[in-house]
Short mmCIF file of C-alpha atoms and ligand atoms in Angstrom, two decimals:
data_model
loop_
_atom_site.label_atom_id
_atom_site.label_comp_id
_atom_site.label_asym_id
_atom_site.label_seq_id
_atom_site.Cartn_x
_atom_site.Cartn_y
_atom_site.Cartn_z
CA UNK A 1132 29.41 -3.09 -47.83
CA UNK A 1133 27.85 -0.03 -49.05
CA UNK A 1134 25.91 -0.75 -51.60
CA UNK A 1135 24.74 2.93 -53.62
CA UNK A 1136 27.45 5.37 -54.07
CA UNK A 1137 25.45 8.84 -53.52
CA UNK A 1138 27.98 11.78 -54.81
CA UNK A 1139 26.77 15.25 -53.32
CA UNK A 1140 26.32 18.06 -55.37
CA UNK A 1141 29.34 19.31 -53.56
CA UNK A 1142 31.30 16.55 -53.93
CA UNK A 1143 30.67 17.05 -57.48
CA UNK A 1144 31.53 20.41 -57.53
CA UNK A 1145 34.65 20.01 -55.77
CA UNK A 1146 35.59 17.52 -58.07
CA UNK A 1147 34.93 19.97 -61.04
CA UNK A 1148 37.39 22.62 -59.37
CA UNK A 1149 40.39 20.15 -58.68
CA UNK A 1150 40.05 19.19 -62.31
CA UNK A 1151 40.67 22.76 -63.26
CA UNK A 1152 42.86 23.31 -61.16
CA UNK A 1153 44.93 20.18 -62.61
CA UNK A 1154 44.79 21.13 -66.20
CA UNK A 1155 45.93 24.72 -65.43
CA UNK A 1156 48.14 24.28 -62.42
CA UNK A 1157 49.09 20.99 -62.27
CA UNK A 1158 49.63 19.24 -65.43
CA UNK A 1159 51.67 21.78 -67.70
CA UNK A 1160 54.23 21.64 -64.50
CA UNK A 1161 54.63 18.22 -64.03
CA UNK A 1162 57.48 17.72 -65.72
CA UNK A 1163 59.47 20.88 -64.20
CA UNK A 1164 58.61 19.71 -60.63
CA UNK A 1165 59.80 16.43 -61.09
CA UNK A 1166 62.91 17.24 -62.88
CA UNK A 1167 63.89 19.97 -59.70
CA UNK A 1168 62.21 18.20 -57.17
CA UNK A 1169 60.68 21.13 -55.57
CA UNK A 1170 56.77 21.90 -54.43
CA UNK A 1171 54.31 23.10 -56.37
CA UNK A 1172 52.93 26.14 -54.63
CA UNK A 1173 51.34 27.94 -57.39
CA UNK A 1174 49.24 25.02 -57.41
CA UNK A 1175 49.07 24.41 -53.97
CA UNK A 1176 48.28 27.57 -53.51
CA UNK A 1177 45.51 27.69 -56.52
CA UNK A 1178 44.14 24.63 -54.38
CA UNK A 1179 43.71 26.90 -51.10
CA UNK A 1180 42.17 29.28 -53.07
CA UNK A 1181 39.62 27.42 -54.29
CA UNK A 1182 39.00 26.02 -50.72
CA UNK A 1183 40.01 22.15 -51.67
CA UNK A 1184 41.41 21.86 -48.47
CA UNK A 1185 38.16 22.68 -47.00
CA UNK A 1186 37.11 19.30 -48.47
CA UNK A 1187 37.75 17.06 -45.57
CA UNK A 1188 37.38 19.25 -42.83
CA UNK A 1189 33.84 19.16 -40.91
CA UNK A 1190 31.80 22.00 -41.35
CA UNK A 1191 31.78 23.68 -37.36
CA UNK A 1192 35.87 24.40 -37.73
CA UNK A 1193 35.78 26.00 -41.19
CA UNK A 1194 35.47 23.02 -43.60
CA UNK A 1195 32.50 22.10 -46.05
CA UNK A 1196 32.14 18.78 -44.29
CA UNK A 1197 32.15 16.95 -48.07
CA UNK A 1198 33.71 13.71 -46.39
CA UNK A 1199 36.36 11.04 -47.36
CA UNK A 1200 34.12 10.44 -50.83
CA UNK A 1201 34.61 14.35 -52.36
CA UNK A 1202 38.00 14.16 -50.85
CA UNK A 1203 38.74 10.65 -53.09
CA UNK A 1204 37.67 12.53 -56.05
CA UNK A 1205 39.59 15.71 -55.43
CA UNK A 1206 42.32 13.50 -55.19
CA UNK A 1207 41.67 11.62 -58.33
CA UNK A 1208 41.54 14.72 -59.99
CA UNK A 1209 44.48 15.89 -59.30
CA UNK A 1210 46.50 12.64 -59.06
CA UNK A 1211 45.54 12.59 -62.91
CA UNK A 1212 48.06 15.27 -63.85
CA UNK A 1213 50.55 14.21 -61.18
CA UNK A 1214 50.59 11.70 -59.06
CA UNK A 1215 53.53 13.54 -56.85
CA UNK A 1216 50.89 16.35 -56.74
CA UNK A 1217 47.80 14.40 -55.71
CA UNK A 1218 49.75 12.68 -52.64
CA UNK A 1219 50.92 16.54 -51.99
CA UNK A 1220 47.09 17.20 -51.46
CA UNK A 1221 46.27 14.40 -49.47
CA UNK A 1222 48.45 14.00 -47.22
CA UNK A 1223 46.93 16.98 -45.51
CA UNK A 1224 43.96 14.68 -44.71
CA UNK A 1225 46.14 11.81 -43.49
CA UNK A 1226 48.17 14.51 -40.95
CA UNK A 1227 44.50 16.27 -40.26
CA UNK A 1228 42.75 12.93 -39.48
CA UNK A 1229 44.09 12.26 -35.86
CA UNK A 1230 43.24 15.57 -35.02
CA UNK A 1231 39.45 15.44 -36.49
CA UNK A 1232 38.82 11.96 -35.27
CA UNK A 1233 40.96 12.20 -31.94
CA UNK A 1234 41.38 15.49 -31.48
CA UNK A 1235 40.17 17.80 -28.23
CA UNK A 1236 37.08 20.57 -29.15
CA UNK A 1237 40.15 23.01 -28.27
CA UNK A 1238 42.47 21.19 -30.60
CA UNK A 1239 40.14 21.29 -33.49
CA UNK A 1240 38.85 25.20 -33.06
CA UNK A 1241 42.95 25.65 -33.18
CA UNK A 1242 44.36 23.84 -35.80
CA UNK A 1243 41.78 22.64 -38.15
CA UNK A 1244 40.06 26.21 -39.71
CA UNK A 1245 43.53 27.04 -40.54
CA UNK A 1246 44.31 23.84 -42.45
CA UNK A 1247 40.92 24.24 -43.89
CA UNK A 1248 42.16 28.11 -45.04
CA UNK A 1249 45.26 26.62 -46.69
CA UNK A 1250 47.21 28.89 -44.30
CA UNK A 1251 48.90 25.76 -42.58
CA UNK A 1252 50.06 22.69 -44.60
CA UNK A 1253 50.00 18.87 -42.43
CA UNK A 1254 51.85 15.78 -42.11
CA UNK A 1255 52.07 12.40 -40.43
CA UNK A 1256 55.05 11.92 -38.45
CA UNK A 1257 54.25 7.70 -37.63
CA UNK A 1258 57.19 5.38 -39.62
CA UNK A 1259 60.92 5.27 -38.34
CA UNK A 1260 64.09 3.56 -39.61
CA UNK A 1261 63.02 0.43 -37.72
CA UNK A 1262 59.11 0.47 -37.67
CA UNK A 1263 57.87 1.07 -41.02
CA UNK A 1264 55.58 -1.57 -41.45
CA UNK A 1265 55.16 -2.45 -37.92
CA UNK A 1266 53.74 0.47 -36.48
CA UNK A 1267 53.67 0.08 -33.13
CA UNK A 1268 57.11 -1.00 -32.85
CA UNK A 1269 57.76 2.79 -32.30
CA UNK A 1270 61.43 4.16 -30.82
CA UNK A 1271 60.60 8.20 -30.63
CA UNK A 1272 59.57 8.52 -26.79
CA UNK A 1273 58.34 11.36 -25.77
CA UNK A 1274 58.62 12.06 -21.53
CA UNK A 1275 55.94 13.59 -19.26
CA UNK A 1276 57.97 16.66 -17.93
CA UNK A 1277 55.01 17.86 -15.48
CA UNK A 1278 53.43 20.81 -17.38
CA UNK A 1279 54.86 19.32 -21.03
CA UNK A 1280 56.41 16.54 -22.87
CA UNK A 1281 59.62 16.12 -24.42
CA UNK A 1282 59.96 14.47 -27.85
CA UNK A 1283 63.29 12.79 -28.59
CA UNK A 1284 63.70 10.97 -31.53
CA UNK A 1285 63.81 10.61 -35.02
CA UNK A 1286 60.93 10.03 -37.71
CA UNK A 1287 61.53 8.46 -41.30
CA UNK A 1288 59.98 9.37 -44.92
CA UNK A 1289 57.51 12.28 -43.42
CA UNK A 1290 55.51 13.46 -46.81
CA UNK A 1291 55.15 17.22 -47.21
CA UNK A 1292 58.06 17.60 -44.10
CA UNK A 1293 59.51 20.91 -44.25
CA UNK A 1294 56.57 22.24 -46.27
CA UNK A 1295 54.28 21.68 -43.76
CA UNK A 1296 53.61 23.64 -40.35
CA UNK A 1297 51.22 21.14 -38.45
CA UNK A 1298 53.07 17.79 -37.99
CA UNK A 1299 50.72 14.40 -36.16
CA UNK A 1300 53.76 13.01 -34.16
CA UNK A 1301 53.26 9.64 -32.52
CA UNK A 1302 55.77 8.57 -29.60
CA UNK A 1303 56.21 6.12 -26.92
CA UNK A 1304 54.87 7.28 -23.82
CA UNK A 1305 54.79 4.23 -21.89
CA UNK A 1306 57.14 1.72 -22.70
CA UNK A 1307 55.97 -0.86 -20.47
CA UNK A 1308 52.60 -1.18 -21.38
CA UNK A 1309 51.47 -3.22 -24.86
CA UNK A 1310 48.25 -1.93 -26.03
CA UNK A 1311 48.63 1.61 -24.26
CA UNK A 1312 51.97 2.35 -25.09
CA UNK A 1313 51.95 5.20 -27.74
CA UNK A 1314 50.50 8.82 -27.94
CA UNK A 1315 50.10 11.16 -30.45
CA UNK A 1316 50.72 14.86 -30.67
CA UNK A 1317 51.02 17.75 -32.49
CA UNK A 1318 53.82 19.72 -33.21
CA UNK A 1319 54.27 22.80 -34.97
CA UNK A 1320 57.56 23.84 -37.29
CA UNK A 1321 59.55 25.85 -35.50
CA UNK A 1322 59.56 24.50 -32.48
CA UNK A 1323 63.00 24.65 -30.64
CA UNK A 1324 64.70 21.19 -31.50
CA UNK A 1325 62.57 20.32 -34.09
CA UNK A 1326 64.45 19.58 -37.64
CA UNK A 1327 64.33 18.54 -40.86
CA UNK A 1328 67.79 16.75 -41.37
CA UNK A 1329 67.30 14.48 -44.92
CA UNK A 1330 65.29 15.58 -47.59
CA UNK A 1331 65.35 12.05 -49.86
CA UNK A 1332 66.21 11.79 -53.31
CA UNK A 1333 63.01 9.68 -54.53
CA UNK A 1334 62.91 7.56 -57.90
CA UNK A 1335 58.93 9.06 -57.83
CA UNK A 1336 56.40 11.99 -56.63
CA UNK A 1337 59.65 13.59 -57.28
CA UNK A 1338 57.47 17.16 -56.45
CA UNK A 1339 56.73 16.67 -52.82
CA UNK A 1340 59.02 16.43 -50.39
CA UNK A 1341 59.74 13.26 -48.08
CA UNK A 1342 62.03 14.01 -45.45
CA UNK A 1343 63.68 13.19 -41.81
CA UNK A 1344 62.33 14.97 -38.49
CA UNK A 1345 64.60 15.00 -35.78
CA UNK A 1346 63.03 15.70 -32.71
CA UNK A 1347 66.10 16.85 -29.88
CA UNK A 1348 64.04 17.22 -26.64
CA UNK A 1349 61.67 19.03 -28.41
CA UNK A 1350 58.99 20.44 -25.93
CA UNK A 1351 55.95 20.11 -26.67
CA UNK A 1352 52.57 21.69 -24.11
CA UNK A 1353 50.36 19.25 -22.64
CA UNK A 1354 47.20 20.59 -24.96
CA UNK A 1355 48.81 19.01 -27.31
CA UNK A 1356 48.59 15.68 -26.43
CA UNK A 1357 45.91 14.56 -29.25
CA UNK A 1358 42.71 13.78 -27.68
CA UNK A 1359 43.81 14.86 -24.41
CA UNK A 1360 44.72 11.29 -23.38
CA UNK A 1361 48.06 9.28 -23.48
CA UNK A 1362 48.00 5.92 -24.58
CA UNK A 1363 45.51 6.44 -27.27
CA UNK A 1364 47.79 7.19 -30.07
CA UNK A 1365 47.97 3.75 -31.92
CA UNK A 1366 44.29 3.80 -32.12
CA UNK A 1367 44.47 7.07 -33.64
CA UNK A 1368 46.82 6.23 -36.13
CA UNK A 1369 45.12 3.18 -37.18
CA UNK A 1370 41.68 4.82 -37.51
CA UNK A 1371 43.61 7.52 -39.74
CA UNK A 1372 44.76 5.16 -41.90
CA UNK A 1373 41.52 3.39 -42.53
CA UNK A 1374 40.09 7.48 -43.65
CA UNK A 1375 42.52 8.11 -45.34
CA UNK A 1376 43.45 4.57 -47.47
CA UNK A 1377 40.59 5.23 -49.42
CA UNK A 1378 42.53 9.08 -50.42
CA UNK A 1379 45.58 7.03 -51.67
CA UNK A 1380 43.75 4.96 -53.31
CA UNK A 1381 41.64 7.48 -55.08
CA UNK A 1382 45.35 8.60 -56.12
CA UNK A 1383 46.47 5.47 -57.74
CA UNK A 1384 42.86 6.04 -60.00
CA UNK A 1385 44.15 9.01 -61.28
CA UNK A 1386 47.53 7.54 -61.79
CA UNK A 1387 45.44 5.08 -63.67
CA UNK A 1388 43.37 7.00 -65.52
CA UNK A 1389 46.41 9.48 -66.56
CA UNK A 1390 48.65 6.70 -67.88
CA UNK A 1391 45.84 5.28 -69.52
CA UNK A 1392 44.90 8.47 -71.45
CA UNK A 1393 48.15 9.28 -72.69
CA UNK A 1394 48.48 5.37 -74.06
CA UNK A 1395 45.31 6.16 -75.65
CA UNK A 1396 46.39 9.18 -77.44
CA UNK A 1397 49.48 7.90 -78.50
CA UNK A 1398 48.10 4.34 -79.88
CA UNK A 1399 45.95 6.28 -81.93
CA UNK A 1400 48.71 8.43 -83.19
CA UNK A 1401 51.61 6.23 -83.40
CA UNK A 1402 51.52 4.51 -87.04
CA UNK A 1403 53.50 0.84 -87.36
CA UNK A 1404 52.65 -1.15 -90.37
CA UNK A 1405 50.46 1.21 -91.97
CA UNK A 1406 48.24 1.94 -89.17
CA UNK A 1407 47.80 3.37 -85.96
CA UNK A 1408 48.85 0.79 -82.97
CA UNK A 1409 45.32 0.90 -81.66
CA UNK A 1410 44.48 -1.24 -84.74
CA UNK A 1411 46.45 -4.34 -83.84
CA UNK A 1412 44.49 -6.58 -81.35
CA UNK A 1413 47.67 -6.86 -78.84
CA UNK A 1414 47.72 -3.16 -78.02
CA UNK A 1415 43.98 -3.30 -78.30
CA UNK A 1416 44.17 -5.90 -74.84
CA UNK A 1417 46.59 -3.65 -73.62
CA UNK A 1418 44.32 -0.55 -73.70
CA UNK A 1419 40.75 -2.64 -72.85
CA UNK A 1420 42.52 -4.29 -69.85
CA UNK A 1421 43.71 -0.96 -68.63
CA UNK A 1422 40.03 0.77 -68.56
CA UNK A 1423 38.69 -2.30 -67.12
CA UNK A 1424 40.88 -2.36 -64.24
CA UNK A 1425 41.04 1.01 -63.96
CA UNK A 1426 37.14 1.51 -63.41
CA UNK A 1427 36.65 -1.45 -61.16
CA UNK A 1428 39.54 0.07 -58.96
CA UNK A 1429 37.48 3.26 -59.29
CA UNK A 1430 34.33 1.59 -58.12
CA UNK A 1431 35.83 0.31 -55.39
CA UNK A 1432 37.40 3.15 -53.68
CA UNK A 1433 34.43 5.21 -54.64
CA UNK A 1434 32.26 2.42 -52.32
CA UNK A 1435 35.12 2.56 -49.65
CA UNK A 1436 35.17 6.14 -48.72
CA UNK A 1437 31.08 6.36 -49.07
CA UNK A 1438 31.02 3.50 -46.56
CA UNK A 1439 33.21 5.86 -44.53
CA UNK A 1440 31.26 8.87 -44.96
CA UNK A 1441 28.14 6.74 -44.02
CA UNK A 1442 28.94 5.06 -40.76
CA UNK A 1443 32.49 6.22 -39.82
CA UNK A 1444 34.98 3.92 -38.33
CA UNK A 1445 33.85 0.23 -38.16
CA UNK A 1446 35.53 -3.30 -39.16
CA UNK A 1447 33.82 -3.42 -42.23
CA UNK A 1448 35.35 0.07 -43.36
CA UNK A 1449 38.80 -0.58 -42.35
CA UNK A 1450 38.84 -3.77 -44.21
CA UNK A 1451 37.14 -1.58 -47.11
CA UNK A 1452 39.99 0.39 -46.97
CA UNK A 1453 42.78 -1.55 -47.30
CA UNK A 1454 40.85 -3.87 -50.04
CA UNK A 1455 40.52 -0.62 -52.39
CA UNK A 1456 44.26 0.59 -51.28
CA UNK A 1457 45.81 -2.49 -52.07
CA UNK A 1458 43.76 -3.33 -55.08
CA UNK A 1459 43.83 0.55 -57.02
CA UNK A 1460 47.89 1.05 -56.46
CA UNK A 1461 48.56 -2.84 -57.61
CA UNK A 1462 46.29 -1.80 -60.98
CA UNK A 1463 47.90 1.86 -61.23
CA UNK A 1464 51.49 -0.12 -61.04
CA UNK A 1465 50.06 -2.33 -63.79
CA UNK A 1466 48.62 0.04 -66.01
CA UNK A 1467 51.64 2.33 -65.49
CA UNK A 1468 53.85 -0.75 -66.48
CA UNK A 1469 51.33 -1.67 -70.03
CA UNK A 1470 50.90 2.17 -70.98
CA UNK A 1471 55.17 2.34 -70.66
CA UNK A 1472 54.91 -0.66 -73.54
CA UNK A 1473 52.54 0.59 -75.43
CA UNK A 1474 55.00 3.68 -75.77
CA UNK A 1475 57.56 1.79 -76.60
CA UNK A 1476 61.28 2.53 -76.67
CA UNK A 1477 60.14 6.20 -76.40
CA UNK A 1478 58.22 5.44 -73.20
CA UNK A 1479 61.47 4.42 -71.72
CA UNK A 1480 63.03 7.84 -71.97
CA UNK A 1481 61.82 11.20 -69.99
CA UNK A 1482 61.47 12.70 -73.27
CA UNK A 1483 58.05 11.62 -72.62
CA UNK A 1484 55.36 11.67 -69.88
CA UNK A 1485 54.41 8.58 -69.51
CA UNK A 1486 58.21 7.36 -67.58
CA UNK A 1487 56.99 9.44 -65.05
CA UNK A 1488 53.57 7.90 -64.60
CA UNK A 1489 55.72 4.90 -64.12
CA UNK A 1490 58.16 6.18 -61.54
CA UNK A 1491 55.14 7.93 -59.50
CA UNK A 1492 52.97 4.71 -58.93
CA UNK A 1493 56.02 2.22 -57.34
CA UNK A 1494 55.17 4.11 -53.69
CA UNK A 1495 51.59 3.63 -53.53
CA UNK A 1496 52.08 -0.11 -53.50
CA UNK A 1497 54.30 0.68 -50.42
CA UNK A 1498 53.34 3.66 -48.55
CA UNK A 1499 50.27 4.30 -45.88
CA UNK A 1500 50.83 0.59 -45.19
CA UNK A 1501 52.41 -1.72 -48.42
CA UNK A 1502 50.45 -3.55 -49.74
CA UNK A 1503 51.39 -6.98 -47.92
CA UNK A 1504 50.25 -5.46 -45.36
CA UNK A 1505 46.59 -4.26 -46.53
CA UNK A 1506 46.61 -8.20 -47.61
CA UNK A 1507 47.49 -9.11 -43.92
CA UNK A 1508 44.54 -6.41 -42.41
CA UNK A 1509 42.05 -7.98 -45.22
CA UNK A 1510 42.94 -11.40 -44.38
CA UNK A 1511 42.32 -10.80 -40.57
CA UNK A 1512 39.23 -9.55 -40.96
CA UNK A 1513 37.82 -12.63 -42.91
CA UNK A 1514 39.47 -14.70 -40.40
CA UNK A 1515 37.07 -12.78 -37.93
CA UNK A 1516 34.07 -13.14 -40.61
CA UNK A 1517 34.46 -16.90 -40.77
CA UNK A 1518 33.01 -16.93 -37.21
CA UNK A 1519 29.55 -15.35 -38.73
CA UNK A 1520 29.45 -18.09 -41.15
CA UNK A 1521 28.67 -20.71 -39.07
CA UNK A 1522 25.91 -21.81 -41.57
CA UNK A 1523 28.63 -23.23 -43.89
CA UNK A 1524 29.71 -25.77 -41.41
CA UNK A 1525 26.88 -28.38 -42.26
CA UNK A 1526 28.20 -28.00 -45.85
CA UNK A 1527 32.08 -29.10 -45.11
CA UNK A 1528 32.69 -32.26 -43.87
CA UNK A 1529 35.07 -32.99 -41.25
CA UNK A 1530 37.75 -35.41 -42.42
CA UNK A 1531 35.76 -38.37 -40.73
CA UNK A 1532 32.44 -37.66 -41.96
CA UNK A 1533 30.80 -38.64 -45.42
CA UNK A 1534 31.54 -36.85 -48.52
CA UNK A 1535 29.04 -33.89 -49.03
CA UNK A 1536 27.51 -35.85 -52.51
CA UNK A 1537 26.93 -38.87 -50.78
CA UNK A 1538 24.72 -36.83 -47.95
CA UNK A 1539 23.45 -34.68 -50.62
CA UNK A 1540 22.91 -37.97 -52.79
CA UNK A 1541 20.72 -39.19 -49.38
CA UNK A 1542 18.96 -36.59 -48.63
CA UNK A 1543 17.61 -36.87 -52.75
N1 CAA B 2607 41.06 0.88 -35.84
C1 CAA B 2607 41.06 1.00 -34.49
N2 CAA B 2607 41.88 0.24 -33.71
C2 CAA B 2607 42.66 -0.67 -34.30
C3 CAA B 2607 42.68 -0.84 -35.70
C4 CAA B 2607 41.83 -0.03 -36.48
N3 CAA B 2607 41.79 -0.15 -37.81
N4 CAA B 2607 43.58 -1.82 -36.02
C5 CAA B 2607 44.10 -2.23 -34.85
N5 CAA B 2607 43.55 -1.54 -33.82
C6 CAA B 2607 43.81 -1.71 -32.38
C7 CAA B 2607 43.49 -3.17 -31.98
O1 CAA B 2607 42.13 -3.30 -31.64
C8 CAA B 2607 44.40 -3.35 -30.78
O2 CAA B 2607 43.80 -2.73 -29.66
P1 CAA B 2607 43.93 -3.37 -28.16
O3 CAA B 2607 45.39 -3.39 -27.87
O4 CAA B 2607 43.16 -2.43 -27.32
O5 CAA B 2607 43.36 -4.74 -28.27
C9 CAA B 2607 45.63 -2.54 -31.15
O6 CAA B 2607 45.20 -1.57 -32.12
C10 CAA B 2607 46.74 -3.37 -31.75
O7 CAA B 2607 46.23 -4.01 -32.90
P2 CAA B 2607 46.99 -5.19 -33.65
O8 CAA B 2607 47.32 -6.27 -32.67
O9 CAA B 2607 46.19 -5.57 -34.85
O10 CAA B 2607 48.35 -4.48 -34.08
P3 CAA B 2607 49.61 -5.02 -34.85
O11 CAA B 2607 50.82 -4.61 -34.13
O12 CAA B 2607 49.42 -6.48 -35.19
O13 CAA B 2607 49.62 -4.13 -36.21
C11 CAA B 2607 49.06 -3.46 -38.41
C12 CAA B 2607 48.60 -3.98 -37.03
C13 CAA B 2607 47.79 -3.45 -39.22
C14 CAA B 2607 50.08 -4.35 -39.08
C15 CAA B 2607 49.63 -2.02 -38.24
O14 CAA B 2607 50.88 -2.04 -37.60
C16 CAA B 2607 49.75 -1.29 -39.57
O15 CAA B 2607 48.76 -0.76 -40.09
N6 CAA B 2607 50.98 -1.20 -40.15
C17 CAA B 2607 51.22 -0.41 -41.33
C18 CAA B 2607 51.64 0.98 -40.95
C19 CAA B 2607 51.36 1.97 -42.04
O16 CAA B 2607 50.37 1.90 -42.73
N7 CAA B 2607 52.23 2.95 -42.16
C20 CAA B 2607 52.04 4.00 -43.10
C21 CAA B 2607 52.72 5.24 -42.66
S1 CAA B 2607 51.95 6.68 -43.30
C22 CAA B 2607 52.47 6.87 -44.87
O17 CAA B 2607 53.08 6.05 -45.46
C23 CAA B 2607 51.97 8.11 -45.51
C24 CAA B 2607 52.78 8.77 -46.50
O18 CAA B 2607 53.98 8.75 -46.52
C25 CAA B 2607 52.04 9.54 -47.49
#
């Protein structure tokens, strides 16, 4: 685990900018952009501007190279004002990922300086109607037509679909095979055949779109094929989701932290027997409970994505990953859930904020993998640690052996 979280001056500075860019962009439109479920692209475009999108994008194709730590913040940031809006951001790293850690050197001088401009908007084209959690149970197939493929299929709950122009597609290429079956590629909108049918109605993040692609023999040119290579698209899609875990997570922090604020605020305004609710002990736990969750979440996904930035893709930082996913969106779901109660009836109605807080942080627990599922990746990974503690075994009986006091009560 890495143990000292080093944040670079960049990092710091990008940080700074997103936060700006949330109280002026971000925040005072929350509400609208929920209510008419439409983008944000005054802010969105406020955040190309200011070259946030650079964030996660190496250096040599345009980026500033800041790594999955700056990008956690950026998200934070922005995820404070609007949770809707923070996924909005990141997803651009989760539909950018196969291409920077998969990608060919001609794929990456193509697509990546111009999702690093904030000309092109991304997104991840993996879950279906019938493989959601089990990603590799995959139905779109995509045929090898001699000079190009042909996609056929049709993709579920694709974040930023519609608004985005670069889409990470993964389809079966080789049905027959287990561990080589899928590839990944890229498509751009506008390609003949390519649609958006449904645009969902969502209970949350009510500001970015999450749509249906319909792929109807969609043709798609062989230097497209991510990486060059077919076969290697599960891979791909599994190392993106260990980068970019740690960005959702970063998100349900500033869920956290946003929910938690306004609860502040308002127990120190709202007066019940004479004095504001932050006097009475029970909202007091409330509040204290919130900030300590809250931070260790924080600490957490801030040690994830340095781990990340310090030795890329390894066991240790894909189990890092889902730990600080699954642990950061269960607390922004709690803290969501106490900040709603310490509003009170009025945090029940959309006359205020904080219902919204509550609505935004249901899908983290559920989407880039739910959360039984980051509990499944966790658990095999300590199921593959138990072999390294072989130590232990002198220390646990087996059922025929003596008790461990009586040896230890020997050996005295
Ligand atoms: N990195 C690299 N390779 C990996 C890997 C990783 N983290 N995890 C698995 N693999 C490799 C394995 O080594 C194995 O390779 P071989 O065949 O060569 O041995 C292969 O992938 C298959 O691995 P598993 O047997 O572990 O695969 P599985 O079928 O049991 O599934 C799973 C594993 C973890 C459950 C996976 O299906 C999963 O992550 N599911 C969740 C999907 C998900 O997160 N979807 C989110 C969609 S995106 C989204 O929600 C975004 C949004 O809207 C904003």
């Amino acid at each position: 685990m890495q143990q000292n979280i080093v944040f670079s001056e960049k990092a710091r500075e990008l940080q700074a900018i997103a936060k700006e860019i949330a109280d002026k962009y971000v925040r005072p439109n929350a509400a609208k952009y929920d209510k008419i479920q439409e983008y944000n692209f005054e802010a969105a475009q406020a955040v190309a501007k200011a070259g946030l999108f650079r964030t996660f994008i190496p250096k040599e194709y345009g980026g500033h190279g800041a790594g999955v730590l700056a990008l956690a913040l950026v998200a934070e940031e922005l995820a404070k004002a609007d949770s809707g809006f923070g996924v909005a951001f990141a997803v651009n790293a989760l539909g950018s990922f196969p291409i920077i850690l998969g990608g060919t050197e001609e794929q990456k001088k193509k697509f990546l300086p111009q999702i690093a401009a904030g000309d092109k908007f991304v997104a991840f084209c993996l879950s279906e109607k019938f493989a959601g959690s089990d990603a590799s149970g995959l139905a779109v197939r995509a045929f090898d037509r001699g000079d190009h493929y042909e996609i056929c299929g049709e993709k579920k709950w694709t974040t930023n679909g519609g608004v985005a122009d670069i889409y990470s597609v993964f389809a079966v290429t080789d049905p027959t095979s287990k561990s080589r079956r899928i590839s990944a590629f890229i498509v751009e909108k506008g390609t003949p055949g390519f649609e958006i049918k449904k645009v969902e109605d969502k209970m949350g993040i009510r500001c970015v779109p999450v749509v249906e692609t319909h792929f109807d023999h969609v043709k798609v040119p062989k230097e497209n094929l991510i990486g060059g290579r077919a076969g290697m698209g599960f891979k791909h899609a599994m190392m993106t989701l260990d980068f970019a875990r740690p960005g959702v997570a970063a998100q349900a922090v500033g869920a956290s932290q946003g929910a938690m604020d306004l609860a502040n605020v308002y127990a120190n305004r709202r007066q019940q027997f004479g004095v504001p609710i932050s006097q009475h002990q029970m909202v007091q736990k409330m509040l204290a409970d919130m900030s300590m969750k809250t931070e260790a979440a924080r600490q957490l996904v801030y040690a994830a994505a340095a781990g990340i930035d310090d030795v890329g893709p390894s066991p240790a930082n894909s189990k890092m990953a889902a730990l600080a996913k699954c642990f950061a969106t269960d607390v922004a779901m709690e803290v969501a859930t106490d900040a709603v109660q310490v509003f009170g009836g009025y945090g029940f109605m959309e006359d205020y904020p904080i219902a919204k807080f509550f609505r935004d942080a249901k899908i983290l627990q559920i989407y880039e993998g739910t959360n039984q599922i980051q509990r499944l990746v966790i658990a095999r990974h300590m199921i593959r640690e138990a072999g390294e503690l072989d130590i232990l075994q002198q220390y646990i009986p087996t059922e025929t052996q003596e008790p461990y006091h009586q040896v230890e009560a020997a050996q005295a």
